[in-house]
Amino acid sequence: DAGVIQSPRHEVTEMGQEVTLRCKPISGHDYLFWYRQTMMRGLELLIYFNNNVPIDDSGMPEDRFSAKMPNASFSTLKIQPSEPRDSAVYFCASSFGTSGSNYNEQFFGPGTRLTVL
Amino acid sequence: GNSVTQMEGPVTLSEEAFLTINCTYTATGYPSLFWYVQYPGEGLQLLLKATKADDKGSNKGFEATYRKETTSFHLEKGSVQVSDSAVYFCALSDSGAGSYQLTFGKGTKLSVIP
């Protein structure tokens, strides 16, 4: 199994530009999570999907952030326009949620390091 | 709501020293508990887990016991190695409350020196 795949691994862009981060979850997983990690704020959950449907986007910082999951094997996180304070490592994770189960291990991708100049 | 509190870092130990990283939690239901580890430049990976009270999770010499009476899940290792240097995150999943999210602690950075 290839695990969760994220691209690009590194992104450097200028303020005001659009940034698109990509994620391919583990095949068969029905939950997908987007996180942001910074030194100041630690690990923050931005949004998560179940069966391609957004369930909770309360962690999305502003309207500049949007996420989509057009099918079970692909998700994007878009920032438009980007700002220097968006610089962070963005992680995608997936899991298999079993109804009634109390155990939902999340598998993380390697992350995308975003730098906005 | 759910929350996880873990000891502040960084923690610096000499090789072969004993490690304890404290973690306590607050949850509305009956959570599963996890320790994740993040090595430099990598994503988080599951280190160990426990799904019910008194369960002991263990992996790679690390152990943690789910203590419901003290709402704790402390991570321990008897003899650390330089290769254990990483950031450790305690987390809970409270799917009994209808959520499949993980609630993470802030992470504890461990540095092991030869």
PDB file of C-alpha atoms in Angstrom:
ATOM      1  CA  ASP A   1       0.000   0.000   0.000  1.00  0.00           C
ATOM      2  CA  ALA A   2       1.398   3.395  -1.005  1.00  0.00           C
ATOM      3  CA  GLY A   3      -0.063   5.217   1.960  1.00  0.00           C
ATOM      4  CA  VAL A   4      -1.474   8.720   1.787  1.00  0.00           C
ATOM      5  CA  ILE A   5       0.086  10.672  -1.054  1.00  0.00           C
ATOM      6  CA  GLN A   6       0.430  14.444  -1.037  1.00  0.00           C
ATOM      7  CA  SER A   7       1.714  16.807  -3.672  1.00  0.00           C
ATOM      8  CA  PRO A   8       3.664  18.929  -3.972  1.00  0.00           C
ATOM      9  CA  ARG A   9       6.037  18.236  -1.067  1.00  0.00           C
ATOM     10  CA  HIS A  10       7.269  21.817  -1.113  1.00  0.00           C
ATOM     11  CA  GLU A  11       5.630  24.935  -2.488  1.00  0.00           C
ATOM     12  CA  VAL A  12       7.049  28.429  -2.534  1.00  0.00           C
ATOM     13  CA  THR A  13       4.817  31.172  -3.833  1.00  0.00           C
ATOM     14  CA  GLU A  14       4.325  34.894  -3.622  1.00  0.00           C
ATOM     15  CA  MET A  15       1.640  36.667  -1.678  1.00  0.00           C
ATOM     16  CA  GLY A  16      -1.585  36.936  -3.641  1.00  0.00           C
ATOM     17  CA  GLN A  17      -1.049  33.812  -5.701  1.00  0.00           C
ATOM     18  CA  GLU A  18      -3.383  30.841  -5.706  1.00  0.00           C
ATOM     19  CA  VAL A  19      -2.071  27.657  -4.114  1.00  0.00           C
ATOM     20  CA  THR A  20      -3.524  24.186  -4.593  1.00  0.00           C
ATOM     21  CA  LEU A  21      -2.496  21.264  -2.427  1.00  0.00           C
ATOM     22  CA  ARG A  22      -3.404  17.720  -3.418  1.00  0.00           C
ATOM     23  CA  CYS A  23      -4.077  14.534  -1.537  1.00  0.00           C
ATOM     24  CA  LYS A  24      -4.748  10.922  -2.468  1.00  0.00           C
ATOM     25  CA  PRO A  25      -6.066   8.926   0.490  1.00  0.00           C
ATOM     26  CA  ILE A  26      -5.522   5.247   1.129  1.00  0.00           C
ATOM     27  CA  SER A  27      -7.818   3.174  -1.031  1.00  0.00           C
ATOM     28  CA  GLY A  28     -10.953   2.122   0.838  1.00  0.00           C
ATOM     29  CA  HIS A  29     -10.744   4.801   3.485  1.00  0.00           C
ATOM     30  CA  ASP A  30     -13.930   6.822   3.827  1.00  0.00           C
ATOM     31  CA  TYR A  31     -12.673   9.710   5.976  1.00  0.00           C
ATOM     32  CA  LEU A  32     -10.242  12.375   4.855  1.00  0.00           C
ATOM     33  CA  PHE A  33      -8.774  15.114   7.034  1.00  0.00           C
ATOM     34  CA  TRP A  34      -6.778  18.266   6.287  1.00  0.00           C
ATOM     35  CA  TYR A  35      -4.499  19.639   9.016  1.00  0.00           C
ATOM     36  CA  ARG A  36      -2.183  22.601   9.296  1.00  0.00           C
ATOM     37  CA  GLN A  37       0.912  22.588  11.501  1.00  0.00           C
ATOM     38  CA  THR A  38       2.825  25.647  12.654  1.00  0.00           C
ATOM     39  CA  MET A  39       5.239  26.283  15.473  1.00  0.00           C
ATOM     40  CA  MET A  40       2.918  28.798  17.070  1.00  0.00           C
ATOM     41  CA  ARG A  41      -0.409  26.954  16.831  1.00  0.00           C
ATOM     42  CA  GLY A  42       0.643  23.324  16.653  1.00  0.00           C
ATOM     43  CA  LEU A  43      -1.535  20.869  14.726  1.00  0.00           C
ATOM     44  CA  GLU A  44      -4.938  22.237  13.696  1.00  0.00           C
ATOM     45  CA  LEU A  45      -7.763  20.369  11.978  1.00  0.00           C
ATOM     46  CA  LEU A  46      -9.026  22.445   9.067  1.00  0.00           C
ATOM     47  CA  ILE A  47     -11.763  20.279   7.560  1.00  0.00           C
ATOM     48  CA  TYR A  48     -12.773  16.668   7.197  1.00  0.00           C
ATOM     49  CA  PHE A  49     -14.832  14.648   4.745  1.00  0.00           C
ATOM     50  CA  ASN A  50     -16.839  11.465   5.006  1.00  0.00           C
ATOM     51  CA  ASN A  51     -17.635   9.649   1.774  1.00  0.00           C
ATOM     52  CA  ASN A  52     -16.524  12.762  -0.155  1.00  0.00           C
ATOM     53  CA  VAL A  53     -18.930  15.048   1.738  1.00  0.00           C
ATOM     54  CA  PRO A  54     -17.536  17.840   3.959  1.00  0.00           C
ATOM     55  CA  ILE A  55     -18.644  17.181   7.531  1.00  0.00           C
ATOM     56  CA  ASP A  56     -16.948  19.869   9.576  1.00  0.00           C
ATOM     57  CA  ASP A  57     -15.155  22.878   8.136  1.00  0.00           C
ATOM     58  CA  SER A  58     -15.160  24.947  11.309  1.00  0.00           C
ATOM     59  CA  GLY A  59     -11.370  24.898  11.382  1.00  0.00           C
ATOM     60  CA  MET A  60     -10.981  26.589   8.014  1.00  0.00           C
ATOM     61  CA  PRO A  61      -9.449  29.930   8.940  1.00  0.00           C
ATOM     62  CA  GLU A  62     -11.025  32.190   6.324  1.00  0.00           C
ATOM     63  CA  ASP A  63     -12.940  32.322   3.095  1.00  0.00           C
ATOM     64  CA  ARG A  64      -9.622  32.301   1.299  1.00  0.00           C
ATOM     65  CA  PHE A  65      -9.410  28.583   2.132  1.00  0.00           C
ATOM     66  CA  SER A  66     -11.522  26.016   0.334  1.00  0.00           C
ATOM     67  CA  ALA A  67     -11.412  22.231   0.080  1.00  0.00           C
ATOM     68  CA  LYS A  68     -13.022  19.768  -2.265  1.00  0.00           C
ATOM     69  CA  MET A  69     -13.242  16.038  -2.623  1.00  0.00           C
ATOM     70  CA  PRO A  70     -14.642  15.260  -6.075  1.00  0.00           C
ATOM     71  CA  ASN A  71     -14.186  11.512  -5.648  1.00  0.00           C
ATOM     72  CA  ALA A  72     -13.013   8.940  -3.139  1.00  0.00           C
ATOM     73  CA  SER A  73      -9.410   9.039  -4.308  1.00  0.00           C
ATOM     74  CA  PHE A  74      -8.669  12.745  -4.540  1.00  0.00           C
ATOM     75  CA  SER A  75      -8.966  15.929  -2.508  1.00  0.00           C
ATOM     76  CA  THR A  76      -7.671  19.461  -2.873  1.00  0.00           C
ATOM     77  CA  LEU A  77      -7.070  22.316  -0.469  1.00  0.00           C
ATOM     78  CA  LYS A  78      -6.953  25.679  -2.154  1.00  0.00           C
ATOM     79  CA  ILE A  79      -5.800  29.027  -0.816  1.00  0.00           C
ATOM     80  CA  GLN A  80      -6.737  32.080  -2.858  1.00  0.00           C
ATOM     81  CA  PRO A  81      -5.214  34.588  -2.415  1.00  0.00           C
ATOM     82  CA  SER A  82      -2.313  33.314  -0.325  1.00  0.00           C
ATOM     83  CA  GLU A  83      -0.729  35.379   2.445  1.00  0.00           C
ATOM     84  CA  PRO A  84       2.591  35.022   4.322  1.00  0.00           C
ATOM     85  CA  ARG A  85       0.753  33.906   7.467  1.00  0.00           C
ATOM     86  CA  ASP A  86      -0.464  30.840   5.557  1.00  0.00           C
ATOM     87  CA  SER A  87       3.088  29.491   5.595  1.00  0.00           C
ATOM     88  CA  ALA A  88       2.912  26.128   7.338  1.00  0.00           C
ATOM     89  CA  VAL A  89       3.060  22.387   6.773  1.00  0.00           C
ATOM     90  CA  TYR A  90      -0.254  21.027   5.558  1.00  0.00           C
ATOM     91  CA  PHE A  91      -1.057  17.386   6.225  1.00  0.00           C
ATOM     92  CA  CYS A  92      -3.682  15.159   4.750  1.00  0.00           C
ATOM     93  CA  ALA A  93      -4.812  12.054   6.647  1.00  0.00           C
ATOM     94  CA  SER A  94      -7.306   9.304   5.948  1.00  0.00           C
ATOM     95  CA  SER A  95      -9.074   6.673   8.013  1.00  0.00           C
ATOM     96  CA  PHE A  96     -11.670   3.958   7.820  1.00  0.00           C
ATOM     97  CA  GLY A  97     -14.594   4.812  10.065  1.00  0.00           C
ATOM     98  CA  THR A  98     -16.659   1.909  11.234  1.00  0.00           C
ATOM     99  CA  SER A  99     -20.076   2.749  12.596  1.00  0.00           C
ATOM    100  CA  GLY A 100     -20.118   1.996  16.301  1.00  0.00           C
ATOM    101  CA  SER A 101     -16.371   1.511  16.420  1.00  0.00           C
ATOM    102  CA  ASN A 102     -14.405   3.430  18.984  1.00  0.00           C
ATOM    103  CA  TYR A 103     -11.129   3.108  17.132  1.00  0.00           C
ATOM    104  CA  ASN A 104     -10.310   5.226  14.116  1.00  0.00           C
ATOM    105  CA  GLU A 105      -6.612   5.301  13.361  1.00  0.00           C
ATOM    106  CA  GLN A 106      -5.661   8.079  11.012  1.00  0.00           C
ATOM    107  CA  PHE A 107      -2.871   7.607   8.476  1.00  0.00           C
ATOM    108  CA  PHE A 108      -0.971  10.749   7.638  1.00  0.00           C
ATOM    109  CA  GLY A 109       0.703  11.807   4.433  1.00  0.00           C
ATOM    110  CA  PRO A 110       4.212  13.303   4.402  1.00  0.00           C
ATOM    111  CA  GLY A 111       2.868  16.860   4.258  1.00  0.00           C
ATOM    112  CA  THR A 112       3.275  19.863   1.983  1.00  0.00           C
ATOM    113  CA  ARG A 113       5.564  22.600   3.245  1.00  0.00           C
ATOM    114  CA  LEU A 114       4.110  25.891   2.026  1.00  0.00           C
ATOM    115  CA  THR A 115       6.082  29.111   2.053  1.00  0.00           C
ATOM    116  CA  VAL A 116       4.343  32.317   1.025  1.00  0.00           C
ATOM    117  CA  LEU A 117       6.737  35.189   0.440  1.00  0.00           C
TER     118      LEU A 117
ATOM    119  CA  GLY B   1     -15.766  19.309  24.652  1.00  0.00           C
ATOM    120  CA  ASN B   2     -12.835  16.959  24.225  1.00  0.00           C
ATOM    121  CA  SER B   3      -9.297  18.017  25.065  1.00  0.00           C
ATOM    122  CA  VAL B   4      -5.834  16.552  25.524  1.00  0.00           C
ATOM    123  CA  THR B   5      -3.141  18.027  27.730  1.00  0.00           C
ATOM    124  CA  GLN B   6       0.418  16.794  27.515  1.00  0.00           C
ATOM    125  CA  MET B   7       3.557  17.927  29.230  1.00  0.00           C
ATOM    126  CA  GLU B   8       5.425  20.843  27.801  1.00  0.00           C
ATOM    127  CA  GLY B   9       8.694  20.198  26.094  1.00  0.00           C
ATOM    128  CA  PRO B  10      11.307  20.085  24.986  1.00  0.00           C
ATOM    129  CA  VAL B  11      12.593  17.070  26.841  1.00  0.00           C
ATOM    130  CA  THR B  12      16.287  16.244  26.602  1.00  0.00           C
ATOM    131  CA  LEU B  13      17.572  12.882  27.814  1.00  0.00           C
ATOM    132  CA  SER B  14      20.771  10.927  27.604  1.00  0.00           C
ATOM    133  CA  GLU B  15      20.777   7.636  25.754  1.00  0.00           C
ATOM    134  CA  GLU B  16      19.450   4.727  27.866  1.00  0.00           C
ATOM    135  CA  ALA B  17      17.561   7.055  30.219  1.00  0.00           C
ATOM    136  CA  PHE B  18      13.953   6.378  31.259  1.00  0.00           C
ATOM    137  CA  LEU B  19      11.280   8.375  29.479  1.00  0.00           C
ATOM    138  CA  THR B  20       7.874   9.515  30.698  1.00  0.00           C
ATOM    139  CA  ILE B  21       5.665  11.934  28.789  1.00  0.00           C
ATOM    140  CA  ASN B  22       2.488  12.765  30.664  1.00  0.00           C
ATOM    141  CA  CYS B  23      -0.882  12.973  28.957  1.00  0.00           C
ATOM    142  CA  THR B  24      -4.317  13.602  30.446  1.00  0.00           C
ATOM    143  CA  TYR B  25      -7.612  13.952  28.629  1.00  0.00           C
ATOM    144  CA  THR B  26     -11.170  15.180  28.892  1.00  0.00           C
ATOM    145  CA  ALA B  27     -13.850  13.464  26.843  1.00  0.00           C
ATOM    146  CA  THR B  28     -17.630  13.278  26.801  1.00  0.00           C
ATOM    147  CA  GLY B  29     -17.821   9.609  25.892  1.00  0.00           C
ATOM    148  CA  TYR B  30     -15.513   6.595  25.994  1.00  0.00           C
ATOM    149  CA  PRO B  31     -12.587   7.537  23.819  1.00  0.00           C
ATOM    150  CA  SER B  32      -9.825   5.573  22.184  1.00  0.00           C
ATOM    151  CA  LEU B  33      -6.388   6.918  23.025  1.00  0.00           C
ATOM    152  CA  PHE B  34      -3.328   7.187  20.819  1.00  0.00           C
ATOM    153  CA  TRP B  35       0.272   8.214  20.788  1.00  0.00           C
ATOM    154  CA  TYR B  36       1.575   9.472  17.457  1.00  0.00           C
ATOM    155  CA  VAL B  37       5.213  10.192  16.655  1.00  0.00           C
ATOM    156  CA  GLN B  38       6.571  12.681  14.137  1.00  0.00           C
ATOM    157  CA  TYR B  39      10.172  12.292  13.029  1.00  0.00           C
ATOM    158  CA  PRO B  40      11.892  15.335  11.520  1.00  0.00           C
ATOM    159  CA  GLY B  41      10.524  16.213   8.085  1.00  0.00           C
ATOM    160  CA  GLU B  42       7.846  13.523   8.149  1.00  0.00           C
ATOM    161  CA  GLY B  43       4.145  13.150   8.823  1.00  0.00           C
ATOM    162  CA  LEU B  44       2.672  11.742  11.986  1.00  0.00           C
ATOM    163  CA  GLN B  45       2.591   7.995  12.397  1.00  0.00           C
ATOM    164  CA  LEU B  46       0.773   5.908  14.940  1.00  0.00           C
ATOM    165  CA  LEU B  47       3.038   4.644  17.711  1.00  0.00           C
ATOM    166  CA  LEU B  48       0.519   2.841  19.905  1.00  0.00           C
ATOM    167  CA  LYS B  49      -3.131   2.836  20.892  1.00  0.00           C
ATOM    168  CA  ALA B  50      -5.591   1.665  23.537  1.00  0.00           C
ATOM    169  CA  THR B  51      -9.320   1.411  23.008  1.00  0.00           C
ATOM    170  CA  LYS B  52     -10.709   0.798  26.491  1.00  0.00           C
ATOM    171  CA  ALA B  53      -9.911   1.277  30.149  1.00  0.00           C
ATOM    172  CA  ASP B  54      -6.910  -0.673  31.512  1.00  0.00           C
ATOM    173  CA  ASP B  55      -5.690  -1.555  28.008  1.00  0.00           C
ATOM    174  CA  LYS B  56      -1.956  -1.247  27.550  1.00  0.00           C
ATOM    175  CA  GLY B  57      -0.663  -0.184  24.172  1.00  0.00           C
ATOM    176  CA  SER B  58       2.912  -1.038  23.280  1.00  0.00           C
ATOM    177  CA  ASN B  59       5.264  -0.731  20.326  1.00  0.00           C
ATOM    178  CA  LYS B  60       9.036  -0.362  19.774  1.00  0.00           C
ATOM    179  CA  GLY B  61       9.659  -0.487  23.535  1.00  0.00           C
ATOM    180  CA  PHE B  62       7.137   2.268  24.262  1.00  0.00           C
ATOM    181  CA  GLU B  63       4.142   1.600  26.500  1.00  0.00           C
ATOM    182  CA  ALA B  64       1.074   3.502  27.683  1.00  0.00           C
ATOM    183  CA  THR B  65      -1.823   2.348  29.861  1.00  0.00           C
ATOM    184  CA  TYR B  66      -5.357   3.712  29.538  1.00  0.00           C
ATOM    185  CA  ARG B  67      -6.262   4.879  33.061  1.00  0.00           C
ATOM    186  CA  LYS B  68      -9.913   5.879  33.210  1.00  0.00           C
ATOM    187  CA  GLU B  69      -9.850   6.762  36.906  1.00  0.00           C
ATOM    188  CA  THR B  70      -7.128   9.352  36.389  1.00  0.00           C
ATOM    189  CA  THR B  71      -8.048  10.134  32.736  1.00  0.00           C
ATOM    190  CA  SER B  72      -4.434   9.591  31.777  1.00  0.00           C
ATOM    191  CA  PHE B  73      -2.395   7.854  29.080  1.00  0.00           C
ATOM    192  CA  HIS B  74       1.248   8.473  29.937  1.00  0.00           C
ATOM    193  CA  LEU B  75       3.931   7.340  27.491  1.00  0.00           C
ATOM    194  CA  GLU B  76       6.937   5.452  28.885  1.00  0.00           C
ATOM    195  CA  LYS B  77      10.081   3.807  27.611  1.00  0.00           C
ATOM    196  CA  GLY B  78      12.665   2.157  29.764  1.00  0.00           C
ATOM    197  CA  SER B  79      15.761   2.999  27.721  1.00  0.00           C
ATOM    198  CA  VAL B  80      15.646   5.654  25.007  1.00  0.00           C
ATOM    199  CA  GLN B  81      17.868   5.736  21.952  1.00  0.00           C
ATOM    200  CA  VAL B  82      19.090   8.594  19.798  1.00  0.00           C
ATOM    201  CA  SER B  83      16.721   7.349  17.091  1.00  0.00           C
ATOM    202  CA  ASP B  84      13.752   8.092  19.401  1.00  0.00           C
ATOM    203  CA  SER B  85      14.342  11.819  18.970  1.00  0.00           C
ATOM    204  CA  ALA B  86      11.053  13.124  17.598  1.00  0.00           C
ATOM    205  CA  VAL B  87       7.874  14.961  18.536  1.00  0.00           C
ATOM    206  CA  TYR B  88       5.275  12.869  20.366  1.00  0.00           C
ATOM    207  CA  PHE B  89       1.555  13.650  20.231  1.00  0.00           C
ATOM    208  CA  CYS B  90      -1.124  12.272  22.522  1.00  0.00           C
ATOM    209  CA  ALA B  91      -4.572  12.090  20.923  1.00  0.00           C
ATOM    210  CA  LEU B  92      -8.085  10.818  21.496  1.00  0.00           C
ATOM    211  CA  SER B  93     -10.918   9.701  19.285  1.00  0.00           C
ATOM    212  CA  ASP B  94     -14.406   9.938  20.722  1.00  0.00           C
ATOM    213  CA  SER B  95     -16.468   8.317  17.988  1.00  0.00           C
ATOM    214  CA  GLY B  96     -19.032   7.365  20.588  1.00  0.00           C
ATOM    215  CA  ALA B  97     -19.951  11.025  20.621  1.00  0.00           C
ATOM    216  CA  GLY B  98     -20.595  10.867  16.900  1.00  0.00           C
ATOM    217  CA  SER B  99     -17.316  12.344  15.769  1.00  0.00           C
ATOM    218  CA  TYR B 100     -14.469  10.623  13.962  1.00  0.00           C
ATOM    219  CA  GLN B 101     -12.033  13.419  14.592  1.00  0.00           C
ATOM    220  CA  LEU B 102      -8.813  13.073  16.526  1.00  0.00           C
ATOM    221  CA  THR B 103      -8.184  15.627  19.233  1.00  0.00           C
ATOM    222  CA  PHE B 104      -4.426  16.161  19.589  1.00  0.00           C
ATOM    223  CA  GLY B 105      -2.284  17.510  22.353  1.00  0.00           C
ATOM    224  CA  LYS B 106       0.285  20.179  21.485  1.00  0.00           C
ATOM    225  CA  GLY B 107       3.132  17.705  21.144  1.00  0.00           C
ATOM    226  CA  THR B 108       6.286  17.102  23.181  1.00  0.00           C
ATOM    227  CA  LYS B 109       9.658  17.308  21.504  1.00  0.00           C
ATOM    228  CA  LEU B 110      12.130  14.701  22.692  1.00  0.00           C
ATOM    229  CA  SER B 111      15.848  14.969  22.049  1.00  0.00           C
ATOM    230  CA  VAL B 112      18.093  12.060  23.011  1.00  0.00           C
ATOM    231  CA  ILE B 113      21.818  12.773  23.206  1.00  0.00           C
ATOM    232  CA  PRO B 114      24.541  10.122  23.011  1.00  0.00           C
TER     233      PRO B 114
END
